[in-house]
């Protein structure tokens, strides 16, 4: 049983490393704006096609960028939840095993 605990701990450590280095890239539907967000939800890269500056007013562009960052952060949160859930569900020990 201690081996199972050690294995689960190692899987959680590996998952944490993976999540800490994860990034998500999201592109606008018109493909003119692209954002990259890191695991902390911070914008790490932003690409704005010059055409976007002609198609969108400044306030529209700001809203678009904010929405893309929120979407990317949501994808990272979902990925983190799926990874942790998979580890917890697939591994023991459970409290009933400690009796």
mmCIF file of C-alpha atoms in Angstrom, residues 3-87:
data_model
loop_
_atom_site.group_PDB
_atom_site.id
_atom_site.type_symbol
_atom_site.label_atom_id
_atom_site.label_comp_id
_atom_site.label_asym_id
_atom_site.label_seq_id
_atom_site.Cartn_x
_atom_site.Cartn_y
_atom_site.Cartn_z
ATOM 1 C CA UNK A 3 4.105 1.744 -2.841
ATOM 2 C CA UNK A 4 0.713 2.886 -4.138
ATOM 3 C CA UNK A 5 0.946 6.071 -2.089
ATOM 4 C CA UNK A 6 4.438 6.737 -3.424
ATOM 5 C CA UNK A 7 3.264 6.094 -6.980
ATOM 6 C CA UNK A 8 0.306 8.444 -6.585
ATOM 7 C CA UNK A 9 2.550 11.103 -5.070
ATOM 8 C CA UNK A 10 4.946 10.800 -8.009
ATOM 9 C CA UNK A 11 2.077 11.050 -10.493
ATOM 10 C CA UNK A 12 0.812 14.184 -8.776
ATOM 11 C CA UNK A 13 4.305 15.674 -8.819
ATOM 12 C CA UNK A 14 4.642 14.925 -12.554
ATOM 13 C CA UNK A 15 1.191 16.379 -13.198
ATOM 14 C CA UNK A 16 2.116 19.544 -11.308
ATOM 15 C CA UNK A 17 5.272 19.944 -13.397
ATOM 16 C CA UNK A 18 3.301 19.420 -16.599
ATOM 17 C CA UNK A 19 0.657 21.920 -15.577
ATOM 18 C CA UNK A 20 3.187 24.524 -14.450
ATOM 19 C CA UNK A 21 4.788 24.509 -17.887
ATOM 20 C CA UNK A 22 1.541 24.282 -19.855
ATOM 21 C CA UNK A 23 0.441 26.969 -22.277
ATOM 22 C CA UNK A 24 -2.663 27.338 -24.392
ATOM 23 C CA UNK A 25 -2.922 29.211 -27.670
ATOM 24 C CA UNK A 26 -6.294 30.555 -28.801
ATOM 25 C CA UNK A 27 -7.046 32.299 -32.088
ATOM 26 C CA UNK A 28 -9.986 34.540 -32.912
ATOM 27 C CA UNK A 29 -12.585 33.256 -35.361
ATOM 28 C CA UNK A 30 -11.389 35.736 -37.990
ATOM 29 C CA UNK A 31 -7.817 34.481 -37.353
ATOM 30 C CA UNK A 32 -6.546 38.029 -36.885
ATOM 31 C CA UNK A 33 -5.747 37.842 -33.163
ATOM 32 C CA UNK A 34 -3.892 35.092 -31.318
ATOM 33 C CA UNK A 35 -3.063 34.839 -27.623
ATOM 34 C CA UNK A 36 -0.901 32.454 -25.626
ATOM 35 C CA UNK A 37 -1.609 32.049 -21.913
ATOM 36 C CA UNK A 38 0.580 30.253 -19.384
ATOM 37 C CA UNK A 39 -0.445 28.014 -16.499
ATOM 38 C CA UNK A 40 -0.889 31.008 -14.189
ATOM 39 C CA UNK A 41 -3.402 32.561 -16.586
ATOM 40 C CA UNK A 42 -0.980 35.244 -17.715
ATOM 41 C CA UNK A 43 -0.795 36.442 -21.289
ATOM 42 C CA UNK A 44 2.652 35.449 -22.582
ATOM 43 C CA UNK A 45 2.253 36.184 -26.285
ATOM 44 C CA UNK A 46 -0.083 38.316 -28.346
ATOM 45 C CA UNK A 47 -0.237 38.523 -32.128
ATOM 46 C CA UNK A 48 -2.445 41.119 -33.787
ATOM 47 C CA UNK A 49 -2.631 41.057 -37.559
ATOM 48 C CA UNK A 50 -2.513 44.636 -38.909
ATOM 49 C CA UNK A 51 -5.850 43.972 -40.613
ATOM 50 C CA UNK A 52 -7.438 43.562 -37.165
ATOM 51 C CA UNK A 53 -6.621 47.200 -36.437
ATOM 52 C CA UNK A 54 -8.664 48.224 -39.460
ATOM 53 C CA UNK A 55 -11.563 45.820 -38.837
ATOM 54 C CA UNK A 56 -12.054 46.423 -35.113
ATOM 55 C CA UNK A 57 -12.378 49.576 -33.061
ATOM 56 C CA UNK A 58 -9.999 49.794 -30.111
ATOM 57 C CA UNK A 59 -12.686 48.866 -27.580
ATOM 58 C CA UNK A 60 -13.759 45.872 -29.694
ATOM 59 C CA UNK A 61 -10.171 44.694 -30.010
ATOM 60 C CA UNK A 62 -9.633 45.021 -26.256
ATOM 61 C CA UNK A 63 -12.774 42.977 -25.577
ATOM 62 C CA UNK A 64 -11.717 40.358 -28.127
ATOM 63 C CA UNK A 65 -8.288 39.983 -26.524
ATOM 64 C CA UNK A 66 -9.791 39.758 -23.036
ATOM 65 C CA UNK A 67 -12.258 37.087 -24.200
ATOM 66 C CA UNK A 68 -9.498 35.072 -25.881
ATOM 67 C CA UNK A 69 -7.395 35.170 -22.706
ATOM 68 C CA UNK A 70 -10.386 34.049 -20.627
ATOM 69 C CA UNK A 71 -11.067 31.202 -23.060
ATOM 70 C CA UNK A 72 -7.439 30.062 -22.937
ATOM 71 C CA UNK A 73 -7.420 30.218 -19.144
ATOM 72 C CA UNK A 74 -10.629 28.176 -19.084
ATOM 73 C CA UNK A 75 -9.014 25.528 -21.275
ATOM 74 C CA UNK A 76 -6.051 25.337 -18.902
ATOM 75 C CA UNK A 77 -8.367 24.988 -15.909
ATOM 76 C CA UNK A 78 -10.265 22.214 -17.665
ATOM 77 C CA UNK A 79 -7.021 20.427 -18.549
ATOM 78 C CA UNK A 80 -5.820 20.686 -14.948
ATOM 79 C CA UNK A 81 -9.108 19.334 -13.591
ATOM 80 C CA UNK A 82 -9.124 16.409 -16.030
ATOM 81 C CA UNK A 83 -5.548 15.476 -15.209
ATOM 82 C CA UNK A 84 -6.022 15.570 -11.449
ATOM 83 C CA UNK A 85 -9.357 13.736 -11.644
ATOM 84 C CA UNK A 86 -7.808 10.985 -13.747
ATOM 85 C CA UNK A 87 -4.979 10.511 -11.259
#
